[in-house]
Protein backbone atom coordinates (compact mmCIF):
# COMPACT_ATOMS: atom_id res chain seq x y z
CA UNK A 1 0.00 0.00 0.00
CA UNK A 2 1.13 3.56 -0.67
CA UNK A 3 1.34 5.60 2.52
CA UNK A 4 0.80 9.37 2.44
CA UNK A 5 2.29 11.58 5.15
CA UNK A 6 1.02 15.14 5.50
CA UNK A 7 2.71 17.94 7.40
CA UNK A 8 2.03 19.77 9.48
CA UNK A 9 -0.73 17.85 11.24
CA UNK A 10 -2.34 21.11 12.29
CA UNK A 11 -1.66 24.82 12.17
CA UNK A 12 -3.17 28.11 13.27
CA UNK A 13 -3.41 30.97 10.83
CA UNK A 14 -5.07 34.33 10.41
CA UNK A 15 -7.18 35.68 7.60
CA UNK A 16 -4.85 37.00 4.90
CA UNK A 17 -2.01 34.60 5.72
CA UNK A 18 -0.17 32.37 3.27
CA UNK A 19 0.30 28.71 4.13
CA UNK A 20 1.71 25.55 2.58
CA UNK A 21 0.77 21.94 3.32
CA UNK A 22 2.96 19.10 2.14
CA UNK A 23 2.13 15.49 1.29
CA UNK A 24 4.82 12.85 0.86
CA UNK A 25 4.12 9.48 -0.75
CA UNK A 26 5.92 6.29 0.26
CA UNK A 27 6.47 5.43 -3.42
CA UNK A 28 6.51 7.20 -6.80
CA UNK A 29 2.92 8.04 -7.76
CA UNK A 30 3.60 10.34 -10.70
CA UNK A 31 0.93 13.03 -10.59
CA UNK A 32 -1.86 10.76 -9.32
CA UNK A 33 -2.51 12.98 -6.32
CA UNK A 34 -5.70 14.78 -5.34
CA UNK A 35 -6.51 17.33 -2.61
CA UNK A 36 -9.75 17.64 -0.63
CA UNK A 37 -11.11 20.13 1.91
CA UNK A 38 -13.44 19.10 4.71
CA UNK A 39 -15.41 21.23 7.14
CA UNK A 40 -16.63 19.74 10.44
CA UNK A 41 -19.68 17.55 9.97
CA UNK A 42 -19.47 17.71 6.18
CA UNK A 43 -18.19 15.41 3.47
CA UNK A 44 -14.79 16.12 1.91
CA UNK A 45 -14.85 18.31 -1.19
CA UNK A 46 -12.50 17.81 -4.16
CA UNK A 47 -10.32 20.85 -4.82
CA UNK A 48 -7.45 19.68 -7.01
CA UNK A 49 -6.80 16.62 -9.15
CA UNK A 50 -3.73 15.37 -11.00
CA UNK A 51 -1.43 17.12 -8.48
CA UNK A 52 -2.02 20.66 -9.76
CA UNK A 53 -5.33 20.99 -11.67
CA UNK A 54 -7.87 23.15 -9.87
CA UNK A 55 -11.51 22.20 -10.23
CA UNK A 56 -13.78 24.78 -11.80
CA UNK A 57 -14.92 27.21 -9.13
CA UNK A 58 -11.94 26.72 -6.83
CA UNK A 59 -10.39 30.13 -6.19
CA UNK A 60 -7.00 30.88 -7.74
CA UNK A 61 -5.68 31.67 -4.25
CA UNK A 62 -5.14 27.92 -4.06
CA UNK A 63 -2.35 26.29 -5.99
CA UNK A 64 -0.69 22.89 -5.87
CA UNK A 65 2.36 21.24 -7.33
CA UNK A 66 4.55 18.19 -7.20
CA UNK A 67 5.21 14.84 -8.78
CA UNK A 68 6.75 11.54 -7.80
CA UNK A 69 6.75 11.48 -4.01
CA UNK A 70 6.59 15.14 -2.93
CA UNK A 71 3.55 17.36 -3.27
CA UNK A 72 2.33 20.64 -1.83
CA UNK A 73 -0.80 22.74 -1.54
CA UNK A 74 -0.45 26.49 -1.05
CA UNK A 75 -3.15 28.94 -0.05
CA UNK A 76 -2.52 32.68 -0.24
CA UNK A 77 -4.68 35.42 1.29
CA UNK A 78 -6.39 32.91 3.59
CA UNK A 79 -10.14 33.45 3.83
CA UNK A 80 -12.69 32.26 6.45
CA UNK A 81 -14.00 29.60 4.03
CA UNK A 82 -10.50 28.04 3.90
CA UNK A 83 -10.47 26.85 7.48
CA UNK A 84 -11.02 23.14 8.09
CA UNK A 85 -9.07 19.99 7.27
CA UNK A 86 -7.17 19.24 4.07
CA UNK A 87 -6.47 15.71 2.85
CA UNK A 88 -4.29 14.44 0.06
CA UNK A 89 -5.26 11.18 -1.67
CA UNK A 90 -3.41 9.01 -4.18
CA UNK A 91 -5.00 7.24 -7.11
CA UNK A 92 -1.85 5.61 -8.50
CA UNK A 93 -2.77 2.21 -7.11
CA UNK A 94 -5.34 0.32 -5.09
CA UNK A 95 -6.01 0.76 -2.20
CA UNK A 96 -6.68 4.44 -2.84
CA UNK A 97 -5.18 5.90 0.30
CA UNK A 98 -5.57 9.26 2.03
CA UNK A 99 -3.19 11.29 4.12
CA UNK A 100 -4.03 11.76 7.79
CA UNK A 101 -5.07 15.35 7.24
CA UNK A 102 -3.91 18.87 8.07
CA UNK A 103 -6.28 20.95 10.18
CA UNK A 104 -6.18 24.70 9.59
CA UNK A 105 -7.59 26.59 12.55
CA UNK A 106 -8.23 30.26 13.14
CA UNK A 107 -5.51 31.92 15.18
CA UNK B 1 -28.96 18.73 -9.48
CA UNK B 2 -25.98 16.40 -9.46
CA UNK B 3 -25.95 14.68 -6.09
CA UNK B 4 -25.66 11.50 -4.08
CA UNK B 5 -28.18 11.05 -1.26
CA UNK B 6 -27.53 8.40 1.36
CA UNK B 7 -29.72 6.58 3.84
CA UNK B 8 -29.89 7.66 7.46
CA UNK B 9 -27.95 6.88 10.60
CA UNK B 10 -27.91 3.35 11.97
CA UNK B 11 -27.18 1.84 15.39
CA UNK B 12 -26.09 -1.78 15.34
CA UNK B 13 -24.93 -4.35 17.87
CA UNK B 14 -21.58 -6.11 17.53
CA UNK B 15 -21.79 -9.03 15.13
CA UNK B 16 -24.64 -7.52 13.14
CA UNK B 17 -24.61 -6.23 9.56
CA UNK B 18 -25.47 -2.83 8.16
CA UNK B 19 -26.61 -1.84 4.68
CA UNK B 20 -26.28 1.74 3.44
CA UNK B 21 -27.91 3.03 0.26
CA UNK B 22 -26.75 5.82 -2.04
CA UNK B 23 -29.12 7.29 -4.63
CA UNK B 24 -27.62 9.20 -7.53
CA UNK B 25 -29.30 11.94 -9.51
CA UNK B 26 -28.37 14.52 -12.13
CA UNK B 27 -25.94 12.36 -14.11
CA UNK B 28 -25.88 9.05 -15.98
CA UNK B 29 -25.46 6.59 -13.13
CA UNK B 30 -24.08 3.75 -15.23
CA UNK B 31 -21.09 5.72 -16.54
CA UNK B 32 -19.24 6.36 -13.27
CA UNK B 33 -17.78 4.10 -10.57
CA UNK B 34 -19.23 4.25 -7.09
CA UNK B 35 -16.68 4.15 -4.27
CA UNK B 36 -17.27 3.71 -0.57
CA UNK B 37 -15.12 5.63 1.92
CA UNK B 38 -15.46 5.67 5.68
CA UNK B 39 -14.18 8.07 8.30
CA UNK B 40 -13.91 7.12 11.96
CA UNK B 41 -14.21 9.92 14.53
CA UNK B 42 -11.06 12.07 14.51
CA UNK B 43 -9.45 10.10 11.67
CA UNK B 44 -8.77 10.60 7.99
CA UNK B 45 -10.89 8.94 5.33
CA UNK B 46 -10.36 5.25 4.55
CA UNK B 47 -11.17 3.87 1.10
CA UNK B 48 -13.14 0.63 1.26
CA UNK B 49 -13.87 -0.35 -2.32
CA UNK B 50 -15.34 0.60 -5.66
CA UNK B 51 -17.53 -0.90 -8.32
CA UNK B 52 -18.75 -0.07 -11.79
CA UNK B 53 -22.54 -0.17 -11.99
CA UNK B 54 -24.07 -3.22 -13.66
CA UNK B 55 -20.79 -5.05 -13.89
CA UNK B 56 -18.63 -7.47 -11.96
CA UNK B 57 -15.79 -4.95 -12.04
CA UNK B 58 -14.84 -4.08 -8.53
CA UNK B 59 -11.87 -3.29 -6.34
CA UNK B 60 -11.79 -4.02 -2.63
CA UNK B 61 -9.48 -2.96 0.13
CA UNK B 62 -7.90 -6.01 1.72
CA UNK B 63 -9.07 -4.61 5.06
CA UNK B 64 -12.66 -5.47 4.07
CA UNK B 65 -12.23 -8.43 1.72
CA UNK B 66 -14.39 -10.83 3.69
CA UNK B 67 -16.97 -8.43 5.10
CA UNK B 68 -17.87 -5.91 2.40
CA UNK B 69 -20.60 -6.41 -0.17
CA UNK B 70 -21.22 -3.73 -2.79
CA UNK B 71 -24.04 -3.72 -5.31
CA UNK B 72 -25.91 -1.39 -7.63
CA UNK B 73 -29.42 -1.17 -9.06
CA UNK B 74 -29.29 0.93 -12.20
CA UNK B 75 -33.08 0.90 -12.53
CA UNK B 76 -33.13 2.88 -9.27
CA UNK B 77 -29.82 4.76 -9.79
CA UNK B 78 -28.84 3.41 -6.40
CA UNK B 79 -25.73 1.80 -4.94
CA UNK B 80 -25.58 -0.27 -1.78
CA UNK B 81 -22.85 -1.11 0.70
CA UNK B 82 -23.28 -3.91 3.22
CA UNK B 83 -20.72 -4.49 5.96
CA UNK B 84 -21.02 -7.67 8.01
CA UNK B 85 -19.65 -8.89 11.36
CA UNK B 86 -19.57 -5.39 12.81
CA UNK B 87 -17.33 -4.43 15.74
CA UNK B 88 -16.95 -1.17 17.64
CA UNK B 89 -14.04 -0.33 15.31
CA UNK B 90 -16.58 -0.02 12.48
CA UNK B 91 -18.21 3.00 14.12
CA UNK B 92 -17.74 5.70 11.49
CA UNK B 93 -19.39 7.93 8.92
CA UNK B 94 -19.74 6.02 5.65
CA UNK B 95 -19.68 7.97 2.39
CA UNK B 96 -20.48 6.96 -1.15
CA UNK B 97 -18.47 8.88 -3.70
CA UNK B 98 -18.39 9.09 -7.47
CA UNK B 99 -15.13 8.04 -9.07
CA UNK B 100 -14.16 10.28 -11.97
CA UNK B 101 -11.26 10.07 -14.38
CA UNK B 102 -10.19 13.72 -14.58
CA UNK B 103 -6.61 12.96 -15.51
CA UNK B 104 -6.07 11.24 -12.19
CA UNK B 105 -8.88 9.16 -10.73
CA UNK B 106 -10.60 11.23 -8.06
CA UNK B 107 -13.72 11.42 -5.93
CA UNK B 108 -15.56 14.39 -7.40
CA UNK B 109 -19.00 13.95 -5.84
CA UNK B 110 -19.80 12.79 -2.30
CA UNK B 111 -22.93 11.75 -0.48
CA UNK B 112 -23.76 13.49 2.77
CA UNK B 113 -22.56 10.53 4.82
CA UNK B 114 -24.31 7.88 6.93
CA UNK B 115 -23.28 7.53 10.57
CA UNK B 116 -23.04 3.90 11.67
CA UNK B 117 -22.66 3.36 15.41
CA UNK B 118 -21.77 -0.09 16.69
CA UNK B 119 -22.54 -0.50 20.36
CA UNK B 120 -23.79 -3.20 22.68
Tab-separated table of N, CA and C in Angstrom, chain A residues 5-70:
chain	number	residue	atom	x	y	z
A	5	UNK	N	2.011	10.863	3.905
A	5	UNK	CA	2.289	11.576	5.148
A	5	UNK	C	2.150	13.071	4.908
A	6	UNK	N	1.225	13.694	5.610
A	6	UNK	CA	1.017	15.142	5.497
A	6	UNK	C	1.711	15.870	6.638
A	7	UNK	N	2.174	17.073	6.343
A	7	UNK	CA	2.707	17.942	7.398
A	7	UNK	C	2.406	19.393	7.062
A	8	UNK	N	2.148	20.212	8.089
A	8	UNK	CA	2.031	19.770	9.480
A	8	UNK	C	0.712	19.049	9.721
A	9	UNK	N	0.536	18.475	10.901
A	9	UNK	CA	-0.734	17.851	11.240
A	9	UNK	C	-1.812	18.877	11.523
A	10	UNK	N	-1.408	20.014	12.043
A	10	UNK	CA	-2.338	21.109	12.292
A	10	UNK	C	-1.569	22.413	12.320
A	11	UNK	N	-2.267	23.506	12.097
A	11	UNK	CA	-1.657	24.817	12.171
A	11	UNK	C	-2.732	25.854	12.471
A	12	UNK	N	-2.288	26.970	13.034
A	12	UNK	CA	-3.169	28.112	13.274
A	12	UNK	C	-2.749	29.243	12.361
A	13	UNK	N	-3.708	29.896	11.769
A	13	UNK	CA	-3.409	30.974	10.831
A	13	UNK	C	-4.488	32.040	10.925
A	14	UNK	N	-4.137	33.195	10.408
A	14	UNK	CA	-5.067	34.329	10.410
A	14	UNK	C	-5.533	34.624	8.994
A	15	UNK	N	-6.694	35.232	8.891
A	15	UNK	CA	-7.184	35.680	7.595
A	15	UNK	C	-6.124	36.540	6.931
A	16	UNK	N	-5.854	36.263	5.641
A	16	UNK	CA	-4.849	36.997	4.896
A	16	UNK	C	-3.488	36.327	4.849
A	17	UNK	N	-3.289	35.306	5.686
A	17	UNK	CA	-2.006	34.600	5.721
A	17	UNK	C	-1.805	33.729	4.485
A	18	UNK	N	-0.556	33.330	4.303
A	18	UNK	CA	-0.173	32.373	3.272
A	18	UNK	C	0.299	31.112	3.978
A	19	UNK	N	-0.139	29.943	3.506
A	19	UNK	CA	0.300	28.709	4.133
A	19	UNK	C	0.543	27.632	3.082
A	20	UNK	N	1.388	26.678	3.461
A	20	UNK	CA	1.707	25.551	2.582
A	20	UNK	C	1.598	24.256	3.366
A	21	UNK	N	0.924	23.289	2.764
A	21	UNK	CA	0.769	21.944	3.318
A	21	UNK	C	1.499	20.983	2.389
A	22	UNK	N	2.243	20.056	2.970
A	22	UNK	CA	2.960	19.098	2.136
A	22	UNK	C	2.398	17.686	2.314
A	23	UNK	N	2.599	16.877	1.302
A	23	UNK	CA	2.134	15.486	1.286
A	23	UNK	C	3.239	14.659	0.638
A	24	UNK	N	3.740	13.695	1.374
A	24	UNK	CA	4.817	12.849	0.860
A	24	UNK	C	4.298	11.426	0.705
A	25	UNK	N	4.536	10.856	-0.468
A	25	UNK	CA	4.115	9.483	-0.748
A	25	UNK	C	5.261	8.513	-0.475
A	26	UNK	N	4.907	7.296	-0.058
A	26	UNK	CA	5.925	6.288	0.261
A	26	UNK	C	6.542	5.667	-0.988
A	27	UNK	N	5.948	5.931	-2.160
A	27	UNK	CA	6.474	5.431	-3.423
A	27	UNK	C	6.107	6.417	-4.528
A	28	UNK	N	6.764	6.294	-5.667
A	28	UNK	CA	6.508	7.201	-6.796
A	28	UNK	C	5.077	7.021	-7.304
A	29	UNK	N	4.298	8.103	-7.279
A	29	UNK	CA	2.916	8.038	-7.759
A	29	UNK	C	2.675	8.953	-8.955
A	30	UNK	N	3.778	9.440	-9.568
A	30	UNK	CA	3.605	10.342	-10.698
A	30	UNK	C	2.857	11.590	-10.270
A	31	UNK	N	1.756	11.887	-10.985
A	31	UNK	CA	0.925	13.034	-10.593
A	31	UNK	C	-0.468	12.571	-10.169
A	32	UNK	N	-0.566	11.318	-9.712
A	32	UNK	CA	-1.862	10.757	-9.319
A	32	UNK	C	-2.205	11.144	-7.887
A	33	UNK	N	-2.320	12.459	-7.659
A	33	UNK	CA	-2.507	12.975	-6.317
A	33	UNK	C	-3.624	14.023	-6.345
A	34	UNK	N	-4.558	13.877	-5.423
A	34	UNK	CA	-5.700	14.783	-5.337
A	34	UNK	C	-5.742	15.432	-3.959
A	35	UNK	N	-6.359	16.610	-3.883
A	35	UNK	CA	-6.509	17.328	-2.613
A	35	UNK	C	-7.994	17.593	-2.353
A	36	UNK	N	-8.371	17.429	-1.071
A	36	UNK	CA	-9.746	17.644	-0.633
A	36	UNK	C	-9.758	18.580	0.565
A	37	UNK	N	-10.882	19.265	0.760
A	37	UNK	CA	-11.108	20.130	1.913
A	37	UNK	C	-12.357	19.638	2.617
A	38	UNK	N	-12.291	19.571	3.942
A	38	UNK	CA	-13.441	19.104	4.713
A	38	UNK	C	-13.718	20.065	5.866
A	39	UNK	N	-14.970	20.452	5.984
A	39	UNK	CA	-15.410	21.232	7.136
A	39	UNK	C	-16.067	20.281	8.134
A	40	UNK	N	-16.060	20.633	9.421
A	40	UNK	CA	-16.632	19.739	10.439
A	40	UNK	C	-18.070	19.348	10.112
A	41	UNK	N	-18.335	18.050	10.197
A	41	UNK	CA	-19.677	17.552	9.971
A	41	UNK	C	-20.091	17.460	8.510
A	42	UNK	N	-19.171	17.746	7.602
A	42	UNK	CA	-19.473	17.711	6.180
A	42	UNK	C	-18.591	16.696	5.470
A	43	UNK	N	-19.007	16.305	4.277
A	43	UNK	CA	-18.190	15.412	3.465
A	43	UNK	C	-16.997	16.166	2.888
A	44	UNK	N	-15.906	15.472	2.618
A	44	UNK	CA	-14.789	16.121	1.906
A	44	UNK	C	-15.246	16.643	0.553
A	45	UNK	N	-14.531	17.662	0.078
A	45	UNK	CA	-14.853	18.308	-1.192
A	45	UNK	C	-13.584	18.366	-2.045
A	46	UNK	N	-13.666	17.837	-3.272
A	46	UNK	CA	-12.501	17.812	-4.156
A	46	UNK	C	-12.120	19.221	-4.584
A	47	UNK	N	-10.844	19.552	-4.412
A	47	UNK	CA	-10.316	20.851	-4.819
A	47	UNK	C	-9.426	20.749	-6.053
A	48	UNK	N	-8.530	19.781	-6.026
A	48	UNK	CA	-7.453	19.683	-7.012
A	48	UNK	C	-7.273	18.223	-7.395
A	49	UNK	N	-7.124	17.959	-8.683
A	49	UNK	CA	-6.801	16.618	-9.154
A	49	UNK	C	-5.511	16.662	-9.962
A	50	UNK	N	-4.949	15.497	-10.188
A	50	UNK	CA	-3.726	15.374	-10.998
A	50	UNK	C	-2.610	16.297	-10.494
A	51	UNK	N	-2.501	16.403	-9.191
A	51	UNK	CA	-1.430	17.125	-8.478
A	51	UNK	C	-1.535	18.642	-8.538
A	52	UNK	N	-2.059	19.196	-9.648
A	52	UNK	CA	-2.016	20.661	-9.760
A	52	UNK	C	-3.215	21.264	-10.489
A	53	UNK	N	-4.191	20.480	-10.885
A	53	UNK	CA	-5.325	20.991	-11.667
A	53	UNK	C	-6.478	21.362	-10.758
A	54	UNK	N	-6.773	22.675	-10.708
A	54	UNK	CA	-7.874	23.151	-9.873
A	54	UNK	C	-9.212	22.838	-10.528
A	55	UNK	N	-10.167	22.385	-9.709
A	55	UNK	CA	-11.507	22.201	-10.227
A	55	UNK	C	-12.121	23.559	-10.538
A	56	UNK	N	-13.048	23.567	-11.484
A	56	UNK	CA	-13.777	24.782	-11.796
A	56	UNK	C	-14.467	25.307	-10.533
A	57	UNK	N	-14.292	26.592	-10.294
A	57	UNK	CA	-14.919	27.211	-9.132
A	57	UNK	C	-14.015	27.320	-7.924
A	58	UNK	N	-12.891	26.611	-7.938
A	58	UNK	CA	-11.938	26.716	-6.828
A	58	UNK	C	-11.139	28.008	-7.034
A	59	UNK	N	-11.065	28.850	-5.997
A	59	UNK	CA	-10.387	30.135	-6.185
A	59	UNK	C	-8.909	29.978	-6.510
A	60	UNK	N	-8.398	30.927	-7.296
A	60	UNK	CA	-7.000	30.876	-7.736
A	60	UNK	C	-6.032	31.176	-6.590
A	61	UNK	N	-6.553	31.509	-5.415
A	61	UNK	CA	-5.681	31.670	-4.248
A	61	UNK	C	-5.062	30.320	-3.863
A	62	UNK	N	-5.672	29.248	-4.319
A	62	UNK	CA	-5.142	27.919	-4.062
A	62	UNK	C	-4.292	27.480	-5.254
A	63	UNK	N	-3.190	26.861	-4.941
A	63	UNK	CA	-2.348	26.288	-5.987
A	63	UNK	C	-1.697	25.035	-5.419
A	64	UNK	N	-1.302	24.134	-6.306
A	64	UNK	CA	-0.693	22.887	-5.873
A	64	UNK	C	0.333	22.449	-6.895
A	65	UNK	N	1.299	21.701	-6.431
A	65	UNK	CA	2.356	21.244	-7.328
A	65	UNK	C	2.939	19.946	-6.805
A	66	UNK	N	3.840	19.383	-7.610
A	66	UNK	CA	4.552	18.188	-7.197
A	66	UNK	C	4.397	17.041	-8.171
A	67	UNK	N	5.272	16.075	-8.008
A	67	UNK	CA	5.213	14.839	-8.784
A	67	UNK	C	6.136	13.831	-8.104
A	68	UNK	N	5.912	12.576	-8.396
A	68	UNK	CA	6.747	11.536	-7.796
A	68	UNK	C	6.322	11.237	-6.370
A	69	UNK	N	7.064	11.750	-5.408
A	69	UNK	CA	6.750	11.484	-4.006
A	69	UNK	C	6.444	12.737	-3.191
A	70	UNK	N	6.739	13.917	-3.714
A	70	UNK	CA	6.591	15.142	-2.933
A	70	UNK	C	5.618	16.115	-3.580
